[in-house]
XYZ file of C-alpha atoms in Angstrom:
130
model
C 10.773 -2.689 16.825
C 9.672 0.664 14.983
C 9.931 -1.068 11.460
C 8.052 -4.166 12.796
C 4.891 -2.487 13.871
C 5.262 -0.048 10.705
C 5.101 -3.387 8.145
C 2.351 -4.348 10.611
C 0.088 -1.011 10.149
C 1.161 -1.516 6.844
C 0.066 -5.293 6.240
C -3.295 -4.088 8.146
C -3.886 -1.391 5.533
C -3.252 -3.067 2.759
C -5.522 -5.927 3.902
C -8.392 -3.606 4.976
C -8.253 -1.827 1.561
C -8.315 -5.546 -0.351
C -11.526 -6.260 2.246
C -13.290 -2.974 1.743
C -12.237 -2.643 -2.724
C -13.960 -4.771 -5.072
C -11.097 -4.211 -7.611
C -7.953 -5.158 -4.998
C -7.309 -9.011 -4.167
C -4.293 -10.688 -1.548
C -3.848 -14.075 -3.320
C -2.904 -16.354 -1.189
C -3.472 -19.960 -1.347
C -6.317 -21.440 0.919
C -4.529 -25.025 2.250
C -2.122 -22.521 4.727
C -5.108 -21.076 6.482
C -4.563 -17.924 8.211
C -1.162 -17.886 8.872
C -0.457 -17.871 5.274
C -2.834 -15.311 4.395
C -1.036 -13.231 6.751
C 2.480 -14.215 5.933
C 1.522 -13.177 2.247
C -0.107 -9.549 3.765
C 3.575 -9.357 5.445
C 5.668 -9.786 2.517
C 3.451 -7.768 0.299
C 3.267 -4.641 3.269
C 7.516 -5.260 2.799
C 7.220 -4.407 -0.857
C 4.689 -1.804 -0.485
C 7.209 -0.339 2.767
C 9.996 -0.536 -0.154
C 8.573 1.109 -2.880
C 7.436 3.719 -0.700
C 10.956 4.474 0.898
C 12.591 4.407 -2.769
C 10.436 5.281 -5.563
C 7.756 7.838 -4.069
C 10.412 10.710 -2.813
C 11.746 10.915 -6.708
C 7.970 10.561 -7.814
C 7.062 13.508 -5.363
C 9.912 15.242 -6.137
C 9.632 14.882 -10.196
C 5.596 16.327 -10.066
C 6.022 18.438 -7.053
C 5.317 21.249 -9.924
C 1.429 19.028 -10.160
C 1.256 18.611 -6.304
C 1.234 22.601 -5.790
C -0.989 22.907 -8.830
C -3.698 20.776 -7.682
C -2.701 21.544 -3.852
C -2.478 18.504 -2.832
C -4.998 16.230 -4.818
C -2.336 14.761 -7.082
C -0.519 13.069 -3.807
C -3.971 10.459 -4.116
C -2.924 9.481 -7.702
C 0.851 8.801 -6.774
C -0.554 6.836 -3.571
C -2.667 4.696 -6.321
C 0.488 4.473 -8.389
C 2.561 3.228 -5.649
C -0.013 0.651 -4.537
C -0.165 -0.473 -8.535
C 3.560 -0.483 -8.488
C 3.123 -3.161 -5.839
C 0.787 -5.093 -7.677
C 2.345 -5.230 -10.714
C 6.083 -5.875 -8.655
C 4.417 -8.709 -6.116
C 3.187 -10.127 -9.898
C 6.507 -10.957 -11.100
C 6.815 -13.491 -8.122
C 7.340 -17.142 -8.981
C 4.621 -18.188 -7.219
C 1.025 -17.323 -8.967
C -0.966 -17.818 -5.954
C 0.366 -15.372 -3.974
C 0.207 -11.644 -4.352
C -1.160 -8.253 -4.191
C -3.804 -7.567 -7.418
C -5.595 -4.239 -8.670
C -8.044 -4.071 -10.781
C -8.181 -1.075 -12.372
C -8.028 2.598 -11.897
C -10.189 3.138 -9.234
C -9.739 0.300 -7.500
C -6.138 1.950 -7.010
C -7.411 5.268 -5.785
C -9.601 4.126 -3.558
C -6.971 1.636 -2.135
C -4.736 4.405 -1.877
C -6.829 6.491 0.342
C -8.021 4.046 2.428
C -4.132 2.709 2.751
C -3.407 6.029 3.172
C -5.977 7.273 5.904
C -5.740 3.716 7.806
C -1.768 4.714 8.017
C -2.157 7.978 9.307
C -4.734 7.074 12.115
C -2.791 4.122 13.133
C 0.783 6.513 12.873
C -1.053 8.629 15.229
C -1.680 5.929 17.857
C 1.679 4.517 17.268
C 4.207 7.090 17.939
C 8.018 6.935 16.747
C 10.262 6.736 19.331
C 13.252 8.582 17.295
């Protein structure tokens, strides 16, 4: 139940950030209605979940040297990174219509904090159980 309503905060970030970010798009195609929009939000919060549990410990790991350096600040560039990562990993789908797109940079950073803060706030609310 813990990993459900994690992909849920998850799908709820990822959707606010592609709401409140010109440069970040869910593509999703419009005959499904909302039920596919949020079926695509799901399985791109899945990726998102998986390239966070696999990719960013090595990436935090390998520039821990740049995390100390910049105390901190260089986490918001591996949070855009990871949320590009998705992009670019939800791309390589079969299906063109449906997927996570960045635009840019920026678009990336400011997806990442907003993914990032909206995970926090909601992590607080939502305790784990463990």
């Amino acid at each position: 139940m813990q990993l459900v309503l994690r992909l849920i905060i998850n799908a709820f970030a990822i959707w606010l950030a592609a709401e409140w970010v010109g440069g970040i798009d869910i593509l999703s195609p419009k005959e499904n209605g909302t039920g596919g929009e949020i079926l695509v939000a799901l399985a791109i919060a899945v990726v998102f979940t998986v390239v966070n549990a696999l990719v960013k410990p090595l990436v935090k790991l390998l520039s821990l040297p740049l995390i100390v350096l910049t105390l901190g600040l260089f986490l918001l560039l591996i949070n855009a990174l990871m949320l590009w990562l998705t992009a670019e990993i939800t791309e390589l789908a079969d299906a063109p219509a449906y997927g996570l797109v960045v635009n840019g940079f920026w678009a990336a950073v400011l997806g990442g904090i907003i993914i990032s803060l909206v995970n926090w706030v909601l992590g607080v609310l939502v305790p784990d159980n463990d």
